[in-house]
Amino acid sequence: MDALKEKIRNEGLVLSDKVLKVDAFLNHRIDPPLMREIGEEFARRFAGEGISKILTLEASGIAPAVMAGLELGVPVIFARKHHSLTLTDNLYTARVYSFTKQVESNITVSRQYLGEGDRVLLIDDFLANGKAALGLIDIVQQAGATLVGLGIVIEKTFQAGRAELEAQGYRVESLARIASLTGGEVRFVD
Ligand code: G4P
Ligand code: NA
Ligand code: NA
């Protein structure tokens, strides 16, 4: 997606060899026209798959997920993050470890909103090591729903996420694929 790559080149900040800061349009300030294009692109790539729900994780997955949901005409559910949980009776829960933040959190989705027969598209802002995606997949499986695929805004191909997800047989569609961030410069795949 050229508009996204251009935005990353112009407004992304390379913080280290591993981390790209995109607060200017995705993680803090949001660019609605760009987000709309992102939603349209996800909808194009997953058209005809019979998707019934989009699932994402708060906070930064919500904007692209909502735009994709608008295009596909389906509801969007965002998993919530909690540090600890007591009442879990009506919730699906999974544990997610963040390498970036070095914390483990529980993510939850109400059993009311996801169930057998659902065909689910997962959307997230970043794919790094894939731990967030694996937690969301765990929840899709607990619900007895079918995972159609994953739509990722920015993939860091030098981290292990895609390999792990593809090894489990899942389709991964990323709108910008970053090959490296070394030397303070963003290099895209192709
Ligand atoms: P993983 O899910 O792929 O294993 O990655 P990791 O645990 O490292 O990611 C933890 C958080 O950091 C996630 O956001 C993820 O989207 C984000 N992240 C990972 N790599 C980058 C990066 O290079 N740049 C930026 N800006 N974010 C990155 P989160 O904790 O869920 O936060 P939120 O923004 O959704 O609230
Ligand atoms: Na994030
Ligand atoms: Na995220």
Short mmCIF file of C-alpha atoms and ligand atoms in Angstrom, two decimals:
data_model
loop_
_atom_site.label_atom_id
_atom_site.label_comp_id
_atom_site.label_asym_id
_atom_site.label_seq_id
_atom_site.Cartn_x
_atom_site.Cartn_y
_atom_site.Cartn_z
CA MET A 1 0.00 0.00 0.00
CA ASP A 2 1.89 3.02 -1.29
CA ALA A 3 0.13 5.69 0.78
CA LEU A 4 0.98 3.80 3.95
CA LYS A 5 4.61 3.28 2.97
CA GLU A 6 4.94 6.97 2.16
CA LYS A 7 3.43 7.87 5.53
CA ILE A 8 5.89 5.58 7.29
CA ARG A 9 8.81 7.11 5.37
CA ASN A 10 7.69 10.67 6.07
CA GLU A 11 6.31 10.45 9.60
CA GLY A 12 7.69 7.25 11.13
CA LEU A 13 10.57 7.48 13.60
CA VAL A 14 13.09 4.68 13.85
CA LEU A 15 13.71 4.34 17.59
CA SER A 16 16.09 1.40 17.38
CA ASP A 17 16.94 -1.52 15.08
CA LYS A 18 13.71 -3.14 16.25
CA VAL A 19 11.17 -0.41 16.97
CA LEU A 20 9.39 2.00 14.65
CA LYS A 21 7.41 4.79 16.26
CA VAL A 22 4.27 5.72 14.35
CA ASP A 23 2.49 7.89 16.90
CA ALA A 24 1.94 10.50 14.17
CA PHE A 25 -0.74 8.50 12.36
CA LEU A 26 -1.47 5.17 14.07
CA ASN A 27 -0.56 4.82 17.76
CA HIS A 28 -1.48 8.23 19.19
CA ARG A 29 -2.69 10.67 16.54
CA ILE A 30 -4.83 8.93 13.93
CA ASP A 31 -5.07 9.88 10.26
CA PRO A 32 -8.68 9.08 9.30
CA PRO A 33 -8.35 9.21 5.48
CA LEU A 34 -5.33 6.90 5.63
CA MET A 35 -7.20 4.65 8.04
CA ARG A 36 -10.13 4.52 5.61
CA GLU A 37 -7.78 3.40 2.81
CA ILE A 38 -6.37 0.76 5.13
CA GLY A 39 -9.87 -0.53 5.85
CA GLU A 40 -10.68 -0.64 2.13
CA GLU A 41 -7.52 -2.59 1.39
CA PHE A 42 -8.22 -5.19 4.07
CA ALA A 43 -11.78 -5.51 2.75
CA ARG A 44 -10.46 -6.05 -0.81
CA ARG A 45 -7.98 -8.70 0.30
CA PHE A 46 -10.53 -10.64 2.34
CA ALA A 47 -13.58 -10.13 0.09
CA GLY A 48 -15.56 -13.30 -0.57
CA GLU A 49 -14.34 -15.03 2.59
CA GLY A 50 -17.70 -14.79 4.33
CA ILE A 51 -16.30 -12.91 7.30
CA SER A 52 -18.87 -12.38 10.06
CA LYS A 53 -16.75 -10.63 12.73
CA ILE A 54 -13.54 -8.69 13.03
CA LEU A 55 -11.49 -9.19 16.17
CA THR A 56 -8.71 -6.88 17.34
CA LEU A 57 -6.94 -5.85 20.55
CA GLU A 58 -7.23 -2.52 22.31
CA ALA A 59 -6.02 0.16 21.79
CA SER A 60 -4.22 0.65 18.49
CA GLY A 61 -5.90 -2.15 16.57
CA ILE A 62 -9.29 -0.51 16.93
CA ALA A 63 -8.99 2.24 14.30
CA PRO A 64 -7.94 0.00 11.37
CA ALA A 65 -10.35 -2.71 12.53
CA VAL A 66 -13.31 -0.34 12.57
CA MET A 67 -12.52 0.91 9.08
CA ALA A 68 -12.29 -2.68 7.79
CA GLY A 69 -15.55 -3.52 9.57
CA LEU A 70 -17.25 -0.56 7.95
CA GLU A 71 -16.16 -1.75 4.50
CA LEU A 72 -17.03 -5.40 5.09
CA GLY A 73 -20.27 -4.55 6.88
CA VAL A 74 -19.52 -6.62 9.98
CA PRO A 75 -19.19 -5.88 13.72
CA VAL A 76 -15.80 -5.25 15.31
CA ILE A 77 -14.86 -6.69 18.69
CA PHE A 78 -11.79 -5.51 20.57
CA ALA A 79 -10.27 -7.77 23.18
CA ARG A 80 -9.60 -5.95 26.43
CA LYS A 81 -6.34 -6.04 28.39
CA HIS A 82 -6.27 -6.67 32.13
CA HIS A 83 -3.40 -7.19 34.56
CA SER A 84 -5.31 -9.64 36.70
CA LEU A 85 -8.69 -11.25 36.51
CA THR A 86 -11.12 -12.61 39.06
CA LEU A 87 -14.55 -12.98 37.49
CA THR A 88 -14.05 -14.82 34.21
CA ASP A 89 -17.25 -16.88 33.94
CA ASN A 90 -18.65 -15.17 30.88
CA LEU A 91 -15.31 -14.37 29.26
CA TYR A 92 -12.87 -16.02 26.92
CA THR A 93 -9.38 -15.26 28.28
CA ALA A 94 -5.84 -15.68 27.00
CA ARG A 95 -2.43 -14.63 28.28
CA VAL A 96 -0.19 -12.46 26.12
CA TYR A 97 3.44 -11.64 26.82
CA SER A 98 4.76 -8.40 25.33
CA PHE A 99 8.47 -8.44 24.48
CA THR A 100 8.36 -4.71 23.82
CA LYS A 101 6.88 -3.86 27.20
CA GLN A 102 8.08 -6.95 29.10
CA VAL A 103 4.74 -7.47 30.78
CA GLU A 104 2.24 -10.27 30.62
CA SER A 105 -1.40 -9.35 30.38
CA ASN A 106 -4.67 -11.18 30.18
CA ILE A 107 -6.86 -10.40 27.24
CA THR A 108 -10.57 -11.04 27.35
CA VAL A 109 -13.60 -11.16 25.08
CA SER A 110 -17.18 -11.63 26.25
CA ARG A 111 -18.66 -15.00 25.30
CA GLN A 112 -21.71 -13.05 24.21
CA TYR A 113 -19.98 -11.56 21.17
CA LEU A 114 -18.13 -14.46 19.58
CA GLY A 115 -19.22 -18.03 19.03
CA GLU A 116 -19.46 -21.13 16.90
CA GLY A 117 -20.28 -20.34 13.30
CA ASP A 118 -18.40 -17.05 13.30
CA ARG A 119 -15.84 -16.50 10.55
CA VAL A 120 -13.27 -14.17 12.05
CA LEU A 121 -10.75 -11.77 10.57
CA LEU A 122 -8.06 -10.66 13.05
CA ILE A 123 -6.72 -7.14 12.57
CA ASP A 124 -3.78 -5.53 14.38
CA ASP A 125 -1.57 -2.51 13.96
CA PHE A 126 1.78 -4.34 14.25
CA LEU A 127 3.05 -7.85 13.75
CA ALA A 128 6.32 -8.38 15.61
CA ASN A 129 6.71 -11.66 17.47
CA GLY A 130 3.07 -12.54 17.04
CA LYS A 131 2.23 -13.02 20.71
CA ALA A 132 -0.81 -10.74 20.57
CA ALA A 133 -2.05 -12.55 17.45
CA LEU A 134 -1.58 -15.96 19.08
CA GLY A 135 -3.58 -14.80 22.11
CA LEU A 136 -6.40 -13.64 19.86
CA ILE A 137 -6.28 -16.93 17.94
CA ASP A 138 -6.56 -18.80 21.24
CA ILE A 139 -9.77 -16.88 21.92
CA VAL A 140 -11.17 -17.61 18.44
CA GLN A 141 -10.52 -21.31 19.08
CA GLN A 142 -12.15 -21.22 22.52
CA ALA A 143 -15.22 -19.74 20.84
CA GLY A 144 -15.30 -22.58 18.30
CA ALA A 145 -15.17 -19.96 15.56
CA THR A 146 -13.17 -20.16 12.31
CA LEU A 147 -10.14 -17.93 11.75
CA VAL A 148 -10.17 -16.71 8.15
CA GLY A 149 -6.88 -14.81 8.37
CA LEU A 150 -4.93 -11.92 9.81
CA GLY A 151 -4.78 -8.37 8.52
CA ILE A 152 -1.75 -6.45 9.76
CA VAL A 153 -1.04 -2.77 9.12
CA ILE A 154 2.75 -2.91 9.66
CA GLU A 155 4.75 -6.14 9.70
CA LYS A 156 8.36 -6.33 10.84
CA THR A 157 9.55 -9.25 8.76
CA PHE A 158 12.78 -9.57 10.77
CA GLN A 159 10.82 -10.75 13.79
CA ALA A 160 9.25 -14.18 14.12
CA GLY A 161 5.51 -13.45 13.98
CA ARG A 162 4.66 -14.37 10.38
CA ALA A 163 6.71 -17.57 10.42
CA GLU A 164 4.94 -18.72 13.56
CA LEU A 165 1.47 -17.92 12.19
CA GLU A 166 2.12 -19.47 8.77
CA ALA A 167 3.51 -22.59 10.42
CA GLN A 168 0.10 -22.95 12.04
CA GLY A 169 -1.54 -22.60 8.61
CA TYR A 170 -2.91 -19.08 8.87
CA ARG A 171 -3.10 -16.53 6.07
CA VAL A 172 -1.30 -13.27 6.93
CA GLU A 173 -1.90 -10.10 4.88
CA SER A 174 0.29 -7.12 5.79
CA LEU A 175 -0.11 -3.70 4.17
CA ALA A 176 3.47 -2.58 4.80
CA ARG A 177 6.28 -5.10 5.23
CA ILE A 178 9.45 -3.78 6.82
CA ALA A 179 12.63 -5.67 5.99
CA SER A 180 14.88 -3.77 8.38
CA LEU A 181 15.25 -0.69 10.55
CA THR A 182 19.02 -0.72 10.80
CA GLY A 183 21.00 2.51 10.53
CA GLY A 184 17.95 4.56 11.46
CA GLU A 185 16.40 3.84 8.08
CA VAL A 186 13.21 2.03 7.10
CA ARG A 187 13.70 -0.55 4.35
CA PHE A 188 10.61 -2.23 2.93
CA VAL A 189 10.35 -5.72 1.45
CA ASP A 190 10.42 -5.37 -2.39
P1 G4P B 1 3.93 -9.18 19.39
O1 G4P B 1 2.53 -8.98 19.87
O2 G4P B 1 4.00 -9.27 17.89
O3 G4P B 1 4.63 -10.33 20.07
O4 G4P B 1 4.75 -7.91 19.73
P2 G4P B 1 5.13 -7.26 21.11
O5 G4P B 1 4.65 -8.10 22.23
O6 G4P B 1 6.55 -6.91 21.02
O7 G4P B 1 4.21 -5.97 21.01
C1 G4P B 1 3.76 -5.28 22.16
C2 G4P B 1 3.13 -3.97 21.76
O8 G4P B 1 4.05 -3.20 21.00
C3 G4P B 1 1.88 -4.08 20.91
O9 G4P B 1 1.10 -2.95 21.17
C4 G4P B 1 2.46 -3.99 19.49
O10 G4P B 1 1.49 -3.55 18.56
C5 G4P B 1 3.52 -2.97 19.69
N1 G4P B 1 4.66 -3.02 18.78
C6 G4P B 1 5.48 -4.05 18.48
N2 G4P B 1 6.49 -3.64 17.68
C7 G4P B 1 6.28 -2.31 17.49
C8 G4P B 1 6.98 -1.30 16.76
O11 G4P B 1 8.02 -1.50 16.11
N3 G4P B 1 6.44 -0.05 16.81
C9 G4P B 1 5.32 0.25 17.51
N4 G4P B 1 4.88 1.51 17.47
N5 G4P B 1 4.63 -0.66 18.20
C10 G4P B 1 5.12 -1.92 18.18
P3 G4P B 1 0.19 -2.87 22.44
O12 G4P B 1 0.96 -3.11 23.69
O13 G4P B 1 -0.92 -3.82 22.20
O14 G4P B 1 -0.23 -1.39 22.53
P4 G4P B 1 -1.38 -0.52 21.86
O15 G4P B 1 -0.65 0.46 21.02
O16 G4P B 1 -2.24 -1.41 21.00
O17 G4P B 1 -2.13 0.06 22.98
NA NA B 2 0.69 -0.83 19.60
NA NA B 3 -1.20 -3.59 18.88
#
